[in-house]
Short mmCIF file of C-alpha atoms and ligand atoms in Angstrom, two decimals:
data_model
loop_
_atom_site.label_atom_id
_atom_site.label_comp_id
_atom_site.label_asym_id
_atom_site.label_seq_id
_atom_site.Cartn_x
_atom_site.Cartn_y
_atom_site.Cartn_z
CA MET A 1 -32.88 -19.41 10.87
CA GLY A 2 -35.86 -18.44 8.76
CA LEU A 3 -39.49 -17.48 9.22
CA GLU A 4 -39.51 -17.93 13.00
CA THR A 5 -36.78 -15.27 13.37
CA ALA A 6 -39.14 -12.74 11.83
CA LEU A 7 -42.04 -13.83 14.06
CA GLY A 8 -40.11 -13.65 17.34
CA HIS A 9 -41.35 -15.51 20.40
CA SER A 10 -44.73 -16.84 19.37
CA PHE A 11 -46.75 -20.03 19.22
CA LEU A 12 -44.94 -21.06 16.07
CA THR A 13 -41.46 -20.73 17.55
CA THR A 14 -42.30 -22.53 20.78
CA ARG A 15 -43.71 -25.48 18.82
CA LEU A 16 -40.68 -25.41 16.57
CA ASP A 17 -38.36 -25.25 19.60
CA GLU A 18 -39.89 -28.37 20.97
CA ALA A 19 -39.44 -30.31 17.77
CA VAL A 20 -35.92 -29.08 17.11
CA ASN A 21 -34.74 -29.55 20.68
CA TRP A 22 -36.19 -33.03 20.81
CA GLY A 23 -34.13 -33.90 17.78
CA ARG A 24 -31.01 -32.25 19.11
CA LYS A 25 -30.98 -33.61 22.61
CA TYR A 26 -31.50 -37.24 21.67
CA SER A 27 -28.90 -37.36 18.93
CA PHE A 28 -25.74 -35.83 20.32
CA PHE A 29 -22.63 -36.49 18.30
CA GLN A 30 -19.71 -35.90 20.61
CA TYR A 31 -16.14 -35.01 19.95
CA PRO A 32 -14.09 -36.71 22.70
CA PHE A 33 -11.10 -34.48 23.44
CA VAL A 34 -9.42 -37.10 25.60
CA THR A 35 -6.10 -36.14 27.12
CA ALA A 36 -5.63 -38.11 30.32
CA CYS A 37 -6.78 -40.82 32.72
CA CYS A 38 -10.43 -39.68 32.69
CA GLY A 39 -10.50 -41.21 29.22
CA MET A 40 -10.80 -44.67 30.76
CA GLU A 41 -13.98 -43.66 32.50
CA TYR A 42 -15.23 -42.09 29.31
CA MET A 43 -14.66 -45.38 27.50
CA SER A 44 -16.39 -47.26 30.24
CA THR A 45 -19.43 -45.00 29.91
CA PHE A 46 -19.49 -45.91 26.26
CA ALA A 47 -19.06 -49.63 26.70
CA SER A 48 -21.98 -51.96 27.10
CA THR A 49 -22.22 -51.90 30.93
CA TYR A 50 -23.19 -48.24 31.13
CA ASP A 51 -24.10 -47.87 27.48
CA ILE A 52 -24.46 -44.17 26.81
CA SER A 53 -26.27 -44.97 23.56
CA ARG A 54 -29.41 -45.54 25.64
CA PHE A 55 -29.51 -41.75 25.84
CA GLY A 56 -28.97 -41.16 22.16
CA ALA A 57 -25.37 -40.08 22.47
CA GLU A 58 -23.68 -43.14 21.11
CA TYR A 59 -21.77 -41.66 18.28
CA PRO A 60 -18.32 -40.18 18.90
CA ARG A 61 -17.18 -38.21 15.89
CA PHE A 62 -13.48 -37.66 15.61
CA SER A 63 -13.97 -34.60 13.52
CA PRO A 64 -15.06 -31.39 15.27
CA ARG A 65 -16.99 -30.36 12.16
CA GLN A 66 -19.41 -33.23 12.62
CA ALA A 67 -19.84 -32.92 16.38
CA ASP A 68 -22.41 -31.19 18.59
CA VAL A 69 -20.91 -31.72 22.02
CA LEU A 70 -17.27 -31.27 22.94
CA PHE A 71 -16.28 -33.60 25.78
CA VAL A 72 -13.07 -32.27 27.30
CA VAL A 73 -11.86 -35.35 29.13
CA GLY A 74 -8.73 -34.94 31.21
CA THR A 75 -5.96 -32.51 31.96
CA VAL A 76 -5.46 -29.67 29.51
CA ASN A 77 -2.03 -28.13 29.68
CA GLU A 78 -0.88 -24.76 28.47
CA LYS A 79 0.76 -26.24 25.41
CA LEU A 80 -2.50 -27.88 24.37
CA ALA A 81 -4.77 -24.94 25.17
CA PRO A 82 -4.51 -23.32 21.72
CA VAL A 83 -5.41 -26.66 20.13
CA LEU A 84 -8.52 -27.03 22.28
CA LYS A 85 -9.58 -23.51 21.32
CA ARG A 86 -9.06 -24.34 17.67
CA VAL A 87 -11.11 -27.53 17.95
CA TYR A 88 -13.93 -25.60 19.63
CA ASP A 89 -13.85 -22.93 16.96
CA GLN A 90 -14.09 -25.57 14.25
CA MET A 91 -17.34 -26.98 15.59
CA CYS A 92 -20.56 -25.79 13.97
CA GLU A 93 -23.38 -24.16 15.91
CA PRO A 94 -25.29 -25.34 17.83
CA LYS A 95 -22.53 -26.68 20.07
CA TRP A 96 -22.14 -27.51 23.72
CA VAL A 97 -19.18 -28.24 25.95
CA VAL A 98 -18.90 -30.76 28.78
CA SER A 99 -15.99 -30.47 31.18
CA PHE A 100 -15.24 -34.01 32.33
CA GLY A 101 -13.43 -34.45 35.65
CA VAL A 102 -11.77 -32.00 38.01
CA CYS A 103 -8.74 -31.49 35.80
CA ALA A 104 -10.75 -30.05 32.94
CA THR A 105 -12.97 -28.18 35.37
CA SER A 106 -10.40 -26.46 37.55
CA GLY A 107 -6.98 -27.92 36.88
CA GLY A 108 -7.60 -30.29 39.78
CA PHE A 109 -4.54 -30.88 41.91
CA TYR A 110 -2.28 -29.80 39.06
CA ASP A 111 -1.95 -26.28 40.36
CA ASN A 112 1.29 -25.63 38.52
CA TYR A 113 3.05 -23.88 35.68
CA ALA A 114 1.93 -26.34 33.01
CA THR A 115 -1.79 -26.87 33.53
CA VAL A 116 -4.72 -24.70 32.50
CA GLN A 117 -6.71 -23.96 35.65
CA GLY A 118 -10.04 -24.93 34.13
CA ILE A 119 -10.99 -25.03 30.47
CA ASP A 120 -13.49 -22.23 31.06
CA LYS A 121 -10.44 -19.97 30.87
CA ILE A 122 -10.41 -20.80 27.15
CA ILE A 123 -13.91 -21.84 26.01
CA PRO A 124 -17.44 -21.59 27.44
CA VAL A 125 -18.62 -24.66 29.33
CA ASP A 126 -22.21 -25.93 29.71
CA ILE A 127 -21.85 -28.81 32.15
CA TYR A 128 -19.13 -29.61 34.66
CA ILE A 129 -18.69 -33.16 35.93
CA PRO A 130 -16.90 -33.43 39.28
CA GLY A 131 -14.76 -36.39 40.27
CA CYS A 132 -11.30 -37.72 39.73
CA PRO A 133 -12.30 -39.56 37.64
CA PRO A 134 -16.11 -39.23 37.61
CA ARG A 135 -18.07 -42.44 37.78
CA PRO A 136 -19.97 -43.40 34.64
CA GLU A 137 -23.21 -42.66 36.51
CA ALA A 138 -22.02 -39.09 36.96
CA VAL A 139 -21.33 -38.86 33.25
CA LEU A 140 -24.80 -40.13 32.39
CA ASP A 141 -26.25 -37.68 34.89
CA ALA A 142 -24.36 -34.88 33.19
CA LEU A 143 -25.64 -35.99 29.83
CA ILE A 144 -29.22 -35.93 31.09
CA LYS A 145 -28.63 -32.47 32.59
CA LEU A 146 -27.29 -31.33 29.25
CA GLN A 147 -30.37 -32.72 27.54
CA GLU A 148 -32.56 -30.77 29.96
CA LYS A 149 -30.55 -27.66 29.24
CA VAL A 150 -30.87 -28.14 25.50
CA GLY A 151 -34.61 -28.73 25.97
CA ARG A 152 -34.96 -25.23 27.47
CA GLU A 153 -33.26 -23.50 24.57
CA SER A 154 -35.03 -21.60 21.85
CA VAL A 155 -34.09 -21.62 18.21
CA LEU A 156 -33.91 -17.84 18.57
CA ASP A 157 -31.18 -18.04 21.24
CA ARG A 158 -28.26 -19.04 19.12
CA LYS A 159 -26.45 -16.82 16.74
CA TYR A 160 -25.84 -18.55 13.44
CA ARG A 161 -22.79 -17.37 11.64
CA MET B 1 32.57 -52.04 51.18
CA THR B 2 34.66 -52.20 48.07
CA SER B 3 33.04 -51.92 44.74
CA TYR B 4 34.68 -53.08 41.57
CA LEU B 5 33.04 -50.40 39.46
CA LEU B 6 33.82 -47.51 41.77
CA ASP B 7 37.38 -48.67 42.34
CA THR B 8 38.00 -48.98 38.62
CA LEU B 9 36.55 -45.57 38.02
CA LYS B 10 38.61 -44.02 40.82
CA SER B 11 41.86 -45.55 39.65
CA ARG B 12 41.19 -44.46 36.08
CA PHE B 13 40.15 -40.88 36.96
CA PRO B 14 41.84 -40.13 40.31
CA GLU B 15 41.63 -36.36 39.78
CA ALA B 16 38.06 -36.17 38.59
CA VAL B 17 36.20 -38.43 41.00
CA LEU B 18 35.23 -36.24 43.95
CA GLU B 19 33.37 -38.75 46.04
CA THR B 20 31.83 -42.19 45.82
CA HIS B 21 29.32 -44.09 47.82
CA ALA B 22 27.55 -47.39 47.61
CA PHE B 23 24.39 -48.19 49.46
CA ARG B 24 23.03 -51.73 49.16
CA GLY B 25 24.61 -52.15 45.76
CA ASP B 26 23.48 -48.75 44.56
CA GLU B 27 26.76 -47.29 43.38
CA THR B 28 27.24 -43.59 42.86
CA ALA B 29 30.22 -41.49 41.87
CA LEU B 30 30.39 -37.74 42.08
CA ILE B 31 32.55 -36.51 39.26
CA LYS B 32 33.79 -33.19 37.92
CA LYS B 33 31.70 -32.06 35.02
CA GLU B 34 34.79 -31.51 32.81
CA ALA B 35 35.48 -35.23 33.01
CA LEU B 36 31.92 -36.41 32.47
CA LEU B 37 32.20 -37.13 28.77
CA GLN B 38 35.51 -38.97 29.20
CA ALA B 39 34.26 -41.00 32.11
CA ALA B 40 31.05 -41.85 30.28
CA ALA B 41 33.04 -42.94 27.23
CA PHE B 42 35.17 -45.13 29.48
CA LEU B 43 32.06 -46.69 31.01
CA ARG B 44 30.55 -47.33 27.63
CA GLN B 45 33.60 -48.61 25.81
CA GLU B 46 35.56 -50.42 28.52
CA LEU B 47 33.02 -51.47 31.11
CA GLY B 48 30.15 -52.36 28.82
CA PHE B 49 27.58 -49.79 29.96
CA ASP B 50 25.63 -49.84 26.74
CA MET B 51 22.49 -48.17 27.99
CA LEU B 52 21.73 -44.73 29.33
CA MET B 53 18.76 -45.32 31.59
CA ASP B 54 18.14 -41.77 32.66
CA LEU B 55 19.64 -38.36 32.63
CA THR B 56 18.19 -35.69 34.82
CA ALA B 57 19.15 -32.92 37.21
CA ALA B 58 18.40 -31.54 40.64
CA ASP B 59 18.42 -28.01 41.94
CA TYR B 60 19.92 -27.55 45.41
CA LEU B 61 19.38 -23.83 45.80
CA PRO B 62 20.93 -22.05 47.77
CA ARG B 63 23.85 -24.47 47.81
CA GLU B 64 26.76 -23.75 45.52
CA PRO B 65 27.36 -25.53 43.16
CA ARG B 66 23.68 -25.22 42.71
CA PHE B 67 22.75 -27.97 40.25
CA GLU B 68 23.60 -31.59 40.06
CA LEU B 69 23.38 -33.54 36.84
CA VAL B 70 22.44 -37.17 37.44
CA CYS B 71 23.08 -39.95 34.91
CA HIS B 72 22.05 -43.56 35.36
CA PHE B 73 23.85 -46.17 33.32
CA TYR B 74 23.06 -49.80 32.81
CA SER B 75 24.95 -52.63 31.23
CA THR B 76 22.69 -55.14 29.53
CA THR B 77 25.54 -57.65 29.18
CA HIS B 78 26.77 -57.59 32.80
CA ASN B 79 23.61 -56.46 34.54
CA TYR B 80 25.49 -53.62 36.29
CA ARG B 81 24.11 -50.28 37.23
CA LEU B 82 26.01 -47.11 38.03
CA ARG B 83 25.07 -43.54 38.77
CA LEU B 84 27.26 -40.57 37.90
CA LYS B 85 26.56 -37.15 39.36
CA CYS B 86 28.15 -33.87 38.36
CA PRO B 87 27.99 -30.65 40.32
CA VAL B 88 27.13 -27.73 38.01
CA GLU B 89 27.49 -24.08 39.02
CA ALA B 90 24.68 -21.66 38.25
CA HIS B 91 26.96 -19.09 36.60
CA ASP B 92 28.35 -21.68 34.19
CA ALA B 93 25.46 -24.08 33.70
CA ALA B 94 26.81 -26.02 30.75
CA VAL B 95 27.91 -29.64 30.47
CA ASP B 96 29.22 -31.73 27.60
CA SER B 97 26.48 -33.58 25.79
CA LEU B 98 26.38 -37.37 25.94
CA THR B 99 24.67 -37.63 22.55
CA PRO B 100 27.87 -38.81 20.76
CA LEU B 101 27.86 -41.87 23.04
CA TRP B 102 24.17 -42.63 23.49
CA ALA B 103 21.74 -41.27 20.92
CA GLY B 104 19.06 -41.58 23.59
CA ALA B 105 20.65 -38.74 25.54
CA ASN B 106 19.13 -36.32 23.06
CA TRP B 107 15.66 -35.96 24.56
CA PHE B 108 16.84 -36.35 28.15
CA GLU B 109 19.16 -33.42 27.66
CA ARG B 110 16.47 -31.37 26.02
CA GLU B 111 14.27 -32.02 29.01
CA VAL B 112 16.99 -30.99 31.46
CA TYR B 113 17.58 -27.88 29.40
CA ASP B 114 13.86 -27.11 29.35
CA MET B 115 13.26 -27.67 33.05
CA PHE B 116 16.55 -26.47 34.60
CA GLY B 117 18.23 -24.34 31.96
CA ILE B 118 21.43 -26.38 31.91
CA LYS B 119 23.03 -26.20 28.48
CA PHE B 120 24.69 -29.14 26.74
CA ASN B 121 27.74 -28.43 24.61
CA GLY B 122 27.67 -30.34 21.36
CA HIS B 123 23.97 -31.24 21.50
CA PRO B 124 22.62 -31.39 17.93
CA ASP B 125 19.26 -29.74 18.61
CA LEU B 126 18.95 -28.10 22.01
CA ARG B 127 15.34 -26.86 22.08
CA ARG B 128 12.59 -27.05 24.67
CA ILE B 129 10.85 -30.40 24.63
CA LEU B 130 7.99 -30.17 27.13
CA MET B 131 7.10 -26.51 27.41
CA TYR B 132 5.95 -24.53 24.40
CA ASP B 133 7.98 -22.05 22.39
CA GLY B 134 7.64 -18.65 23.99
CA PHE B 135 7.65 -20.01 27.55
CA GLU B 136 10.08 -18.04 29.66
CA GLY B 137 12.24 -19.45 32.42
CA HIS B 138 12.82 -22.98 33.63
CA PRO B 139 10.00 -24.28 35.79
CA LEU B 140 11.83 -26.89 37.87
CA ARG B 141 14.32 -24.37 39.17
CA LYS B 142 13.63 -23.76 42.83
CA ASP B 143 13.39 -20.02 42.28
CA TYR B 144 10.65 -20.34 39.68
CA PRO B 145 7.57 -18.91 41.44
CA LEU B 146 5.06 -21.65 42.30
CA LYS B 147 2.03 -19.62 41.26
CA LYS B 148 3.54 -18.01 38.22
CA ARG B 149 1.42 -18.28 35.08
CA GLN B 150 2.56 -17.21 31.66
CA PRO B 151 0.56 -15.71 28.80
CA ARG B 152 -1.13 -18.28 26.63
CA MET B 153 0.13 -18.68 23.08
CA LEU B 154 -2.00 -18.61 19.96
CA HIS B 155 -2.43 -21.66 17.81
CA LYS B 156 0.23 -22.04 15.16
CA ASP B 157 -0.34 -24.20 12.10
S1 SF4 C 201 -9.63 -35.62 36.99
FE1 SF4 C 201 -8.36 -37.29 37.83
S2 SF4 C 201 -8.81 -39.04 36.49
FE2 SF4 C 201 -9.45 -37.18 35.40
S3 SF4 C 201 -7.73 -36.55 34.15
FE3 SF4 C 201 -7.58 -35.46 36.08
S4 SF4 C 201 -6.26 -36.74 37.34
FE4 SF4 C 201 -6.99 -38.01 35.65
#
């Protein structure tokens, strides 16, 4: 990024990490890549009952260029796989991926010719949410886990292109 | 049980109708595939079947004829339903397209072509509809391996 890259792991970078990560983890902009029934549960997590904005992640951006977290919500089939890869590639660093539901995680019960057997065959995944569909609580739990994960990162970890 | 629809169809196409059955008002005629287009035109023009509800196929491997084309017709004016089935051999898997009669047959036939590899003569645009370009084989055929996966395609703009 700048000066801290030259200094390496030092007091300055750890302080900077804390400030940067605090900003990142409480202001996720997500790109919802919603393809199937899990989308209903995603919407419910967003609606007022579960209210994901309490965790600072209230803002879905429907442009990958403005998003930090890619939520892959639902079944991804072979025809769509190149599109998902393209969307991921269009996102700017730093970026994270959440695999929402068993279909995105492993293909679920769609063990057939048409379905990708887990999106990690195409793109790297940070958090997997089990369930068919997952309950909103599980989604919030995943979001908190992602925040913890982001909190452990260092500004030196990511490669900026 | 006598059925007006099946009796009419049989008397009109005595050669082509192979078999008929009716179960609780669910009328079905098995018909030679050469006569399908004619019979469908008769249903549409004379008997008022103005709607093609569904067109699909089934694979009865290892039976010969292997495939069966299944068409469901509905008449919105008379509230009649009728099912026509055509045996289709694997070595000559081609049937006349119903697109001249019902424009809606277009995508149904593309789906049958995609999934079973049955061709439709006279179809205006017989391409795959569900699977992607570059996919090989027809996945709903019974001899398509259950665990077979095909190479993933690259994104095309
Ligand atoms: S995991 Fe279940 S609810 Fe979610 S997309 Fe798959 S089938 Fe639908």
